[in-house]
Amino acid sequence: QSTWDTYVGITALQFKFSNVLLRKMPHNNGGYSKEKPVRPRRTYTILSEDEIAKGRSTEWMELEITGIVCNISPQLFAFSHLTSLFLNDNNLSSLPSHIARLQCLRHLDVSDNKLTYLPIEIGDLVQLRELLLDNNCLSQLPYEVGRLFNINILTLSGNPLSTELQSMYNENGVSRLLQYFIDNLPLKHCPPPSRDWIQISSPTHPSLSTVFSVMTYNILCDKYCTRQLYGYSPSWVLGWEFRRKGIMNEIHSAHTDIICLQEVETDQYHNFFLPELKPLGYDGVFAPKSRAKTMSEVDSRRVDGCAIFYRTDRFQLVRNKLVEFSQLAIDFAEGSQNMLNRVMTKDNIGLVALLETLPPSLSDHVNSGIHVNGMGSGLPPHADIDAEHQQHKHNKVGGQLLMVANAHMHWDPEFSDVKLVQTILFVNELPIRSGTGRWRY
């Protein structure tokens, strides 16, 4: 141990003063693999005193320690910047739990040692792409290995693995093995931390009809919730039957007057959200992405879109409007190839609902299904909103108009220009109140 401490101490001093230049060797990053990559011995060059005097600098991200090493000094784990650590061809019987401090590690080679187990903290190295464990004494692996969702190469040959693991590894490969571990990883059943609400200001208007709460929530469409995108999650957590309970609990706990949801599948809106929220005093409007128009009725039910729900004891629907960005891109293209090629091909949509506040005395009528002046279920598509609103005021049953705009812009960070154009198009399509005080669509 003391000899090793001395070795690491000397090495640390060398690296601290930038005296070592490590040459990186190529490695395989493609796909899952059970084959140990062929690696020639890594070479290094000691900077000369003349090079140091001239101020030549070096960066070292890889470290190799090979010999008859039986224990690892804690000083090693101070090098938290390491991306590659080669501890192969030693006499290590275990890895310290402090290995979790090397959060930048992408390649860890501990093959050809005498490891009998891996610490559960190995699962914290979520940046790992390669984990080489050949020729050790491992019969089991901790379930935490399943958290290494970025792994491309995992090698286990030459270990006395249990029959179950060996069969799974040989027949189904690395991806199936990782899925088995993450699906069976014991989870701590503790509630999520409570949200700390930030009070921006207090209501200044004495009328409660002008005070309302809004919730917006991207619920993640079921078809996008895959192991390819969320490999760090167990399969049963990704399933819609499990997720929808958590989503609805979140909605219940917020208890807002208005709920805006994105990535809601058509079928989920009609068969889950609307039936669940109506008994709680909500009604809603929904619109799927533009592609739904080109699909069969069965296929279109899997298309996601935007939904707006509102409490019927606080508001009634005046009108709703669908904004299709792909169609607007065509209308405003004016020959622009970027508009046609980048914006028009994205079928995201926006949904606008014009609501009217209700006096408390009207809530019973609306909830019982009685339409006040024909407004209970919204206006016909071409109705004059202002005329109807004036009629409400004349009859002393109308309230303030409130516009709720809910949109889901294109997701890809590489299309930030498309996001901006979609936002401009959406805002341009919102109903506005003119100088005469009239609402216009």
CSV table of C-alpha atoms in Angstrom, one decimal:
chain,number,residue,atom,x,y,z
A,1,GLN,CA,0.0,0.0,0.0
A,2,SER,CA,2.8,2.5,0.9
A,3,THR,CA,4.6,1.7,-2.3
A,4,TRP,CA,1.5,2.4,-4.3
A,5,ASP,CA,0.8,5.6,-2.4
A,6,THR,CA,4.3,6.7,-3.3
A,7,TYR,CA,3.7,5.9,-6.9
A,8,VAL,CA,0.4,7.7,-7.1
A,9,GLY,CA,1.9,10.7,-5.2
A,10,ILE,CA,4.8,11.0,-7.7
A,11,THR,CA,2.4,10.6,-10.6
A,12,ALA,CA,0.1,13.3,-9.2
A,13,LEU,CA,3.0,15.7,-8.9
A,14,GLN,CA,4.1,14.9,-12.4
A,15,PHE,CA,0.6,15.7,-13.7
A,16,LYS,CA,0.2,18.7,-11.5
A,17,PHE,CA,3.1,20.4,-13.1
A,18,SER,CA,2.1,19.3,-16.6
A,19,ASN,CA,5.1,17.2,-17.2
A,20,VAL,CA,3.3,14.3,-18.9
A,21,LEU,CA,1.8,14.2,-22.3
A,22,LEU,CA,-0.4,11.3,-23.0
A,23,ARG,CA,-1.2,10.2,-26.5
A,24,LYS,CA,-4.8,9.1,-27.0
A,25,MET,CA,-5.4,5.8,-28.8
A,26,PRO,CA,-8.4,5.2,-31.0
A,27,HIS,CA,-11.4,3.3,-29.6
A,28,ASN,CA,-14.6,1.7,-30.8
A,29,ASN,CA,-17.8,3.8,-30.1
A,30,GLY,CA,-20.2,2.0,-32.4
A,31,GLY,CA,-23.2,0.0,-31.0
A,32,TYR,CA,-23.3,-2.6,-28.3
A,33,SER,CA,-20.4,-5.0,-28.3
A,34,LYS,CA,-19.2,-7.9,-26.1
A,35,GLU,CA,-15.8,-7.9,-27.8
A,36,LYS,CA,-12.9,-6.4,-26.0
A,37,PRO,CA,-11.4,-3.6,-28.2
A,38,VAL,CA,-7.9,-4.2,-29.4
A,39,ARG,CA,-5.7,-1.6,-27.7
A,40,PRO,CA,-2.0,-1.3,-28.2
A,41,ARG,CA,-0.1,-0.2,-25.2
A,42,ARG,CA,-0.7,3.5,-24.6
A,43,THR,CA,2.4,5.6,-24.8
A,44,TYR,CA,3.4,8.8,-23.1
A,45,THR,CA,6.0,11.4,-23.5
A,46,ILE,CA,7.7,13.3,-20.6
A,47,LEU,CA,8.1,17.0,-21.4
A,48,SER,CA,11.7,18.1,-21.4
A,49,GLU,CA,12.9,20.9,-19.2
A,50,ASP,CA,13.4,23.1,-22.2
A,51,GLU,CA,9.7,22.5,-23.3
A,52,ILE,CA,8.5,23.3,-19.8
A,53,ALA,CA,10.7,26.5,-19.8
A,54,LYS,CA,9.1,27.6,-23.0
A,55,GLY,CA,5.7,27.2,-21.5
A,56,ARG,CA,4.5,24.3,-23.4
A,57,SER,CA,1.3,23.0,-21.9
A,58,THR,CA,-0.5,19.7,-22.1
A,59,GLU,CA,-3.8,18.2,-21.2
A,60,TRP,CA,-4.1,14.7,-19.9
A,61,MET,CA,-7.5,13.0,-19.7
A,62,GLU,CA,-6.4,9.4,-19.6
A,63,LEU,CA,-4.4,7.4,-17.0
A,64,GLU,CA,-3.0,4.0,-17.2
A,65,ILE,CA,-1.6,2.1,-14.2
A,66,THR,CA,-0.3,-1.4,-14.9
A,67,GLY,CA,1.8,-3.7,-12.7
A,68,ILE,CA,1.3,-5.9,-9.7
A,69,VAL,CA,-1.1,-3.4,-8.0
A,70,CYS,CA,-3.3,-4.9,-5.3
A,71,ASN,CA,-4.9,-1.7,-3.8
A,72,ILE,CA,-5.8,1.7,-5.1
A,73,SER,CA,-4.9,4.8,-3.3
A,74,PRO,CA,-7.8,7.3,-2.5
A,75,GLN,CA,-5.6,10.0,-4.1
A,76,LEU,CA,-6.4,8.6,-7.5
A,77,PHE,CA,-10.1,9.6,-7.2
A,78,ALA,CA,-9.1,13.3,-6.9
A,79,PHE,CA,-8.5,13.2,-10.7
A,80,SER,CA,-12.2,13.8,-11.3
A,81,HIS,CA,-11.4,15.2,-14.8
A,82,LEU,CA,-10.3,11.8,-16.2
A,83,THR,CA,-12.2,10.4,-19.1
A,84,SER,CA,-10.3,7.1,-19.4
A,85,LEU,CA,-8.8,4.9,-16.7
A,86,PHE,CA,-6.9,1.7,-17.5
A,87,LEU,CA,-6.3,-0.5,-14.5
A,88,ASN,CA,-6.1,-3.8,-16.4
A,89,ASP,CA,-3.4,-6.5,-15.8
A,90,ASN,CA,-3.2,-6.0,-12.0
A,91,ASN,CA,-4.1,-7.9,-8.9
A,92,LEU,CA,-7.1,-5.9,-7.8
A,93,SER,CA,-9.7,-7.8,-5.9
A,94,SER,CA,-12.2,-4.9,-5.6
A,95,LEU,CA,-12.9,-1.4,-6.7
A,96,PRO,CA,-13.4,1.3,-4.0
A,97,SER,CA,-16.8,3.0,-3.9
A,98,HIS,CA,-14.9,6.2,-4.5
A,99,ILE,CA,-14.8,5.3,-8.1
A,100,ALA,CA,-18.1,7.2,-8.3
A,101,ARG,CA,-16.1,10.5,-8.0
A,102,LEU,CA,-14.8,10.0,-11.5
A,103,GLN,CA,-18.0,11.4,-13.1
A,104,CYS,CA,-16.3,12.2,-16.4
A,105,LEU,CA,-15.2,8.6,-17.1
A,106,ARG,CA,-16.1,7.2,-20.5
A,107,HIS,CA,-13.8,4.3,-20.6
A,108,LEU,CA,-12.9,2.0,-17.7
A,109,ASP,CA,-10.7,-1.1,-18.2
A,110,VAL,CA,-10.3,-3.3,-15.2
A,111,SER,CA,-9.9,-6.6,-17.1
A,112,ASP,CA,-7.4,-9.2,-16.1
A,113,ASN,CA,-7.6,-8.6,-12.4
A,114,LYS,CA,-9.1,-10.6,-9.5
A,115,LEU,CA,-12.3,-8.7,-8.9
A,116,THR,CA,-14.9,-10.7,-7.0
A,117,TYR,CA,-17.6,-7.9,-7.0
A,118,LEU,CA,-18.3,-4.4,-8.2
A,119,PRO,CA,-19.5,-1.7,-5.9
A,120,ILE,CA,-23.0,-0.4,-6.4
A,121,GLU,CA,-21.6,3.0,-6.9
A,122,ILE,CA,-20.5,1.8,-10.4
A,123,GLY,CA,-24.0,2.8,-11.4
A,124,ASP,CA,-23.1,6.5,-10.8
A,125,LEU,CA,-20.7,6.5,-13.8
A,126,VAL,CA,-23.5,7.3,-16.2
A,127,GLN,CA,-21.1,8.8,-18.8
A,128,LEU,CA,-19.4,5.4,-19.4
A,129,ARG,CA,-19.2,4.1,-22.9
A,130,GLU,CA,-16.9,1.2,-22.3
A,131,LEU,CA,-16.6,-1.1,-19.3
A,132,LEU,CA,-14.1,-3.9,-19.7
A,133,LEU,CA,-14.4,-6.7,-17.1
A,134,ASP,CA,-12.9,-9.7,-18.8
A,135,ASN,CA,-10.9,-12.3,-16.9
A,136,ASN,CA,-11.9,-11.6,-13.3
A,137,CYS,CA,-13.7,-13.6,-10.6
A,138,LEU,CA,-17.2,-12.0,-11.0
A,139,SER,CA,-20.1,-14.4,-10.5
A,140,GLN,CA,-22.7,-11.6,-10.1
A,141,LEU,CA,-23.1,-7.9,-11.1
A,142,PRO,CA,-25.0,-5.3,-9.1
A,143,TYR,CA,-28.3,-4.2,-10.5
A,144,GLU,CA,-26.9,-0.7,-10.6
A,145,VAL,CA,-25.0,-1.6,-13.7
A,146,GLY,CA,-28.4,-1.1,-15.5
A,147,ARG,CA,-28.1,2.6,-14.9
A,148,LEU,CA,-25.1,2.8,-17.3
A,149,PHE,CA,-27.4,3.6,-20.2
A,150,ASN,CA,-24.6,5.1,-22.4
A,151,ILE,CA,-22.7,1.8,-22.5
A,152,ASN,CA,-21.6,0.7,-26.0
A,153,ILE,CA,-19.1,-2.0,-25.0
A,154,LEU,CA,-19.4,-4.3,-22.0
A,155,THR,CA,-17.1,-7.3,-21.9
A,156,LEU,CA,-17.5,-10.2,-19.4
A,157,SER,CA,-15.7,-13.2,-20.9
A,158,GLY,CA,-13.5,-15.2,-18.6
A,159,ASN,CA,-15.7,-14.7,-15.5
A,160,PRO,CA,-17.5,-17.4,-13.5
A,161,LEU,CA,-20.9,-15.8,-14.1
A,162,SER,CA,-24.1,-17.4,-12.8
A,163,THR,CA,-26.0,-19.5,-15.3
A,164,GLU,CA,-28.7,-16.9,-15.7
A,165,LEU,CA,-26.4,-14.0,-16.4
A,166,GLN,CA,-24.2,-16.1,-18.7
A,167,SER,CA,-27.2,-17.2,-20.7
A,168,MET,CA,-28.6,-13.7,-20.9
A,169,TYR,CA,-25.3,-12.3,-21.9
A,170,ASN,CA,-24.6,-14.9,-24.6
A,171,GLU,CA,-28.0,-15.1,-26.1
A,172,ASN,CA,-29.4,-11.5,-25.9
A,173,GLY,CA,-26.3,-9.3,-25.7
A,174,VAL,CA,-25.5,-6.3,-23.7
A,175,SER,CA,-28.7,-4.3,-24.3
A,176,ARG,CA,-30.9,-7.0,-22.9
A,177,LEU,CA,-28.6,-7.5,-19.9
A,178,LEU,CA,-28.7,-3.8,-19.1
A,179,GLN,CA,-32.5,-3.7,-19.4
A,180,TYR,CA,-32.7,-6.7,-17.1
A,181,PHE,CA,-30.6,-4.9,-14.4
A,182,ILE,CA,-32.5,-1.6,-14.6
A,183,ASP,CA,-35.9,-3.3,-14.6
A,184,ASN,CA,-35.0,-5.2,-11.4
A,185,LEU,CA,-33.2,-2.4,-9.7
A,186,PRO,CA,-34.8,-1.9,-6.3
A,187,LEU,CA,-36.1,1.7,-6.1
A,188,LYS,CA,-36.5,3.8,-3.0
A,189,HIS,CA,-40.2,4.5,-2.7
A,190,CYS,CA,-40.1,8.0,-1.4
A,191,PRO,CA,-42.4,10.8,-2.6
A,192,PRO,CA,-40.9,13.5,-4.8
A,193,PRO,CA,-39.9,16.7,-3.0
A,194,SER,CA,-42.6,19.3,-2.7
A,195,ARG,CA,-42.5,22.3,-5.0
A,196,ASP,CA,-41.5,25.6,-3.6
A,197,TRP,CA,-43.8,28.2,-5.0
A,198,ILE,CA,-42.3,31.7,-5.6
A,199,GLN,CA,-44.7,34.5,-4.8
A,200,ILE,CA,-44.1,37.2,-7.5
A,201,SER,CA,-46.8,39.6,-6.3
A,202,SER,CA,-50.2,39.8,-4.7
A,203,PRO,CA,-53.5,40.4,-6.5
A,204,THR,CA,-54.3,44.1,-6.5
A,205,HIS,CA,-57.9,43.9,-7.9
A,206,PRO,CA,-60.6,43.4,-5.3
A,207,SER,CA,-62.7,41.2,-7.7
A,208,LEU,CA,-62.0,37.5,-7.3
A,209,SER,CA,-63.1,36.9,-11.0
A,210,THR,CA,-59.8,38.5,-12.1
A,211,VAL,CA,-57.6,36.1,-10.1
A,212,PHE,CA,-56.9,32.7,-11.6
A,213,SER,CA,-54.2,30.0,-11.8
A,214,VAL,CA,-52.7,28.3,-14.8
A,215,MET,CA,-50.8,25.1,-15.2
A,216,THR,CA,-48.8,24.1,-18.3
A,217,TYR,CA,-47.4,20.6,-18.7
A,218,ASN,CA,-45.7,18.7,-21.5
A,219,ILE,CA,-46.8,15.1,-20.5
A,220,LEU,CA,-44.5,13.4,-23.1
A,221,CYS,CA,-46.4,11.5,-25.7
A,222,ASP,CA,-46.4,7.7,-25.1
A,223,LYS,CA,-44.8,6.9,-28.5
A,224,TYR,CA,-41.9,9.2,-27.7
A,225,CYS,CA,-41.3,7.5,-24.3
A,226,THR,CA,-38.9,4.8,-25.4
A,227,ARG,CA,-35.8,3.1,-23.9
A,228,GLN,CA,-33.8,4.5,-26.8
A,229,LEU,CA,-34.4,8.0,-25.5
A,230,TYR,CA,-34.7,7.2,-21.8
A,231,GLY,CA,-32.5,4.3,-21.3
A,232,TYR,CA,-31.8,5.3,-17.7
A,233,SER,CA,-35.4,4.4,-16.7
A,234,PRO,CA,-36.9,1.0,-16.1
A,235,SER,CA,-39.3,-0.2,-18.7
A,236,TRP,CA,-42.3,-0.3,-16.3
A,237,VAL,CA,-41.7,3.4,-15.5
A,238,LEU,CA,-41.9,4.3,-19.2
A,239,GLY,CA,-45.3,2.6,-19.7
A,240,TRP,CA,-48.3,4.8,-20.1
A,241,GLU,CA,-50.4,3.0,-17.4
A,242,PHE,CA,-47.8,3.9,-14.8
A,243,ARG,CA,-47.0,7.4,-16.0
A,244,ARG,CA,-50.6,8.6,-16.4
A,245,LYS,CA,-51.2,8.1,-12.6
A,246,GLY,CA,-48.3,10.4,-11.8
A,247,ILE,CA,-49.4,13.0,-14.4
A,248,MET,CA,-53.0,13.0,-13.0
A,249,ASN,CA,-51.7,13.2,-9.4
A,250,GLU,CA,-49.6,16.3,-10.4
A,251,ILE,CA,-52.7,17.9,-12.0
A,252,HIS,CA,-54.8,17.1,-9.0
A,253,SER,CA,-52.3,18.6,-6.6
A,254,ALA,CA,-52.0,21.8,-8.6
A,255,HIS,CA,-55.8,22.3,-8.7
A,256,THR,CA,-55.5,25.2,-11.1
A,257,ASP,CA,-58.3,27.0,-12.9
A,258,ILE,CA,-56.8,26.5,-16.4
A,259,ILE,CA,-54.7,23.5,-17.5
A,260,CYS,CA,-52.6,23.6,-20.7
A,261,LEU,CA,-51.2,20.2,-21.9
A,262,GLN,CA,-48.8,19.4,-24.7
A,263,GLU,CA,-48.0,16.1,-26.4
A,264,VAL,CA,-51.5,14.7,-25.6
A,265,GLU,CA,-52.5,11.8,-27.9
A,266,THR,CA,-55.9,12.1,-29.4
A,267,ASP,CA,-57.0,8.8,-27.8
A,268,GLN,CA,-55.7,9.9,-24.5
A,269,TYR,CA,-57.6,13.1,-24.6
A,270,HIS,CA,-61.0,11.5,-25.3
A,271,ASN,CA,-60.6,8.4,-23.3
A,272,PHE,CA,-58.5,9.5,-20.3
A,273,PHE,CA,-58.0,13.2,-19.6
A,274,LEU,CA,-61.5,14.5,-20.5
A,275,PRO,CA,-63.3,11.7,-18.6
A,276,GLU,CA,-61.0,12.1,-15.6
A,277,LEU,CA,-61.2,15.9,-15.5
A,278,LYS,CA,-64.9,16.5,-16.2
A,279,PRO,CA,-66.0,15.1,-12.8
A,280,LEU,CA,-63.6,17.5,-11.2
A,281,GLY,CA,-65.4,20.4,-12.8
A,282,TYR,CA,-63.3,20.9,-16.0
A,283,ASP,CA,-64.2,21.0,-19.7
A,284,GLY,CA,-61.7,21.2,-22.5
A,285,VAL,CA,-60.8,21.7,-26.1
A,286,PHE,CA,-58.2,19.8,-28.1
A,287,ALA,CA,-56.5,19.8,-31.5
A,288,PRO,CA,-54.0,17.2,-32.9
A,289,LYS,CA,-51.0,17.9,-35.2
A,290,SER,CA,-51.7,18.6,-38.8
A,291,ARG,CA,-50.7,15.1,-39.9
A,292,ALA,CA,-53.9,13.7,-38.4
A,293,LYS,CA,-55.8,15.0,-41.4
A,294,THR,CA,-53.9,12.7,-43.8
A,295,MET,CA,-54.3,9.5,-41.7
A,296,SER,CA,-57.0,6.9,-41.2
A,297,GLU,CA,-59.2,7.3,-38.2
A,298,VAL,CA,-57.5,4.5,-36.3
A,299,ASP,CA,-54.0,5.9,-37.0
A,300,SER,CA,-55.0,9.5,-36.3
A,301,ARG,CA,-55.9,8.5,-32.7
A,302,ARG,CA,-52.1,8.1,-32.0
A,303,VAL,CA,-51.3,11.6,-33.2
A,304,ASP,CA,-50.5,14.0,-30.3
A,305,GLY,CA,-51.5,17.6,-30.0
A,306,CYS,CA,-52.5,20.4,-27.5
A,307,ALA,CA,-55.3,20.5,-25.0
A,308,ILE,CA,-56.7,23.3,-22.9
A,309,PHE,CA,-59.0,22.6,-19.8
A,310,TYR,CA,-60.8,25.2,-17.8
A,311,ARG,CA,-63.0,25.1,-14.7
A,312,THR,CA,-66.6,25.5,-15.7
A,313,ASP,CA,-67.5,27.3,-12.5
A,314,ARG,CA,-65.1,30.1,-13.4
A,315,PHE,CA,-65.2,30.3,-17.2
A,316,GLN,CA,-67.2,29.5,-20.2
A,317,LEU,CA,-65.9,29.0,-23.7
A,318,VAL,CA,-66.5,31.7,-26.2
A,319,ARG,CA,-64.5,30.3,-29.1
A,320,ASN,CA,-61.4,28.3,-29.9
A,321,LYS,CA,-59.0,28.5,-32.8
A,322,LEU,CA,-56.5,26.0,-34.3
A,323,VAL,CA,-53.2,27.5,-35.6
A,324,GLU,CA,-51.4,25.2,-38.1
A,325,PHE,CA,-47.8,26.3,-38.5
A,326,SER,CA,-47.2,24.3,-41.7
A,327,GLN,CA,-50.1,26.0,-43.5
A,328,LEU,CA,-49.0,29.4,-42.3
A,329,ALA,CA,-45.5,28.7,-43.6
A,330,ILE,CA,-47.0,28.2,-47.0
A,331,ASP,CA,-49.0,31.4,-46.8
A,332,PHE,CA,-46.1,33.5,-45.7
A,333,ALA,CA,-43.3,31.8,-47.7
A,334,GLU,CA,-43.2,34.3,-50.6
A,335,GLY,CA,-40.8,32.0,-52.3
A,336,SER,CA,-38.5,31.5,-49.4
A,337,GLN,CA,-36.9,28.1,-49.6
A,338,ASN,CA,-36.0,28.1,-45.9
A,339,MET,CA,-39.6,28.8,-45.0
A,340,LEU,CA,-40.8,26.0,-47.3
A,341,ASN,CA,-38.1,23.4,-46.5
A,342,ARG,CA,-37.5,24.0,-42.8
A,343,VAL,CA,-40.8,25.4,-41.4
A,344,MET,CA,-43.5,24.0,-43.7
A,345,THR,CA,-42.3,20.4,-43.1
A,346,LYS,CA,-43.0,20.7,-39.3
A,347,ASP,CA,-46.6,20.0,-38.5
A,348,ASN,CA,-46.7,21.5,-35.0
A,349,ILE,CA,-49.8,23.3,-34.0
A,350,GLY,CA,-51.1,26.0,-31.5
A,351,LEU,CA,-54.5,26.1,-29.9
A,352,VAL,CA,-56.2,29.3,-28.7
A,353,ALA,CA,-59.3,29.4,-26.4
A,354,LEU,CA,-61.2,32.6,-25.7
A,355,LEU,CA,-62.8,32.3,-22.3
A,356,GLU,CA,-65.2,34.5,-20.4
A,357,THR,CA,-65.2,34.8,-16.6
A,358,LEU,CA,-68.5,33.8,-14.9
A,359,PRO,CA,-70.1,35.5,-11.9
A,360,PRO,CA,-70.5,32.9,-9.1
A,361,SER,CA,-74.3,33.0,-9.5
A,362,LEU,CA,-73.9,31.5,-13.1
A,363,SER,CA,-71.7,28.5,-12.2
A,364,ASP,CA,-74.7,26.3,-11.3
A,365,HIS,CA,-76.4,27.0,-14.6
A,366,VAL,CA,-73.3,26.2,-16.7
A,367,ASN,CA,-72.5,23.1,-14.7
A,368,SER,CA,-76.0,21.8,-15.1
A,369,GLY,CA,-75.7,22.1,-18.9
A,370,ILE,CA,-78.0,25.2,-19.4
A,371,HIS,CA,-76.4,27.4,-22.1
A,372,VAL,CA,-76.5,31.0,-21.0
A,373,ASN,CA,-77.4,33.0,-24.2
A,374,GLY,CA,-76.2,30.1,-26.3
A,375,MET,CA,-72.6,30.4,-25.0
A,376,GLY,CA,-72.4,27.2,-23.0
A,377,SER,CA,-70.7,25.1,-25.7
A,378,GLY,CA,-68.9,27.9,-27.6
A,379,LEU,CA,-69.8,29.9,-30.7
A,380,PRO,CA,-70.2,28.8,-34.3
A,381,PRO,CA,-66.9,29.1,-36.2
A,382,HIS,CA,-67.8,32.5,-37.9
A,383,ALA,CA,-69.7,34.1,-35.1
A,384,ASP,CA,-69.0,37.8,-34.2
A,385,ILE,CA,-67.3,37.5,-30.8
A,386,ASP,CA,-67.7,41.2,-30.0
A,387,ALA,CA,-71.5,41.2,-30.8
A,388,GLU,CA,-72.0,38.2,-28.5
A,389,HIS,CA,-69.9,39.8,-25.8
A,390,GLN,CA,-71.9,43.0,-26.0
A,391,GLN,CA,-75.1,41.0,-25.7
A,392,HIS,CA,-73.7,39.4,-22.5
A,393,LYS,CA,-72.9,42.8,-21.0
A,394,HIS,CA,-76.4,44.0,-21.9
A,395,ASN,CA,-78.0,41.1,-20.1
A,396,LYS,CA,-75.6,41.5,-17.2
A,397,VAL,CA,-74.4,37.9,-17.4
A,398,GLY,CA,-71.1,38.4,-19.1
A,399,GLY,CA,-67.6,38.9,-17.6
A,400,GLN,CA,-64.1,39.6,-18.7
A,401,LEU,CA,-62.7,37.9,-21.7
A,402,LEU,CA,-59.5,35.9,-21.3
A,403,MET,CA,-57.4,34.5,-24.1
A,404,VAL,CA,-55.5,31.3,-23.4
A,405,ALA,CA,-52.8,30.3,-26.0
A,406,ASN,CA,-51.2,26.9,-25.9
A,407,ALA,CA,-48.6,25.7,-28.4
A,408,HIS,CA,-46.0,23.0,-28.8
A,409,MET,CA,-43.0,24.3,-30.9
A,410,HIS,CA,-40.7,22.0,-32.8
A,411,TRP,CA,-38.5,20.1,-30.4
A,412,ASP,CA,-35.1,19.8,-32.1
A,413,PRO,CA,-32.4,22.2,-30.8
A,414,GLU,CA,-30.8,22.2,-34.3
A,415,PHE,CA,-34.0,24.0,-35.6
A,416,SER,CA,-33.9,27.0,-33.3
A,417,ASP,CA,-34.8,29.2,-36.3
A,418,VAL,CA,-37.9,27.2,-36.8
A,419,LYS,CA,-38.9,27.6,-33.2
A,420,LEU,CA,-38.5,31.4,-33.6
A,421,VAL,CA,-40.5,31.5,-36.8
A,422,GLN,CA,-43.3,29.3,-35.3
A,423,THR,CA,-43.5,31.6,-32.3
A,424,ILE,CA,-43.8,34.7,-34.6
A,425,LEU,CA,-46.5,33.0,-36.7
A,426,PHE,CA,-48.4,31.9,-33.6
A,427,VAL,CA,-48.4,35.4,-32.0
A,428,ASN,CA,-49.4,36.9,-35.3
A,429,GLU,CA,-52.5,34.6,-35.4
A,430,LEU,CA,-53.7,35.4,-31.9
A,431,PRO,CA,-57.0,37.3,-31.7
A,432,ILE,CA,-56.3,40.9,-30.9
A,433,ARG,CA,-58.3,43.8,-29.5
A,434,SER,CA,-58.3,46.8,-31.8
A,435,GLY,CA,-58.3,50.4,-30.9
A,436,THR,CA,-62.1,50.3,-30.8
A,437,GLY,CA,-62.0,47.7,-28.2
A,438,ARG,CA,-63.3,44.9,-30.5
A,439,TRP,CA,-61.8,41.5,-30.6
A,440,ARG,CA,-60.7,40.3,-34.1
A,441,TYR,CA,-59.7,36.9,-35.3
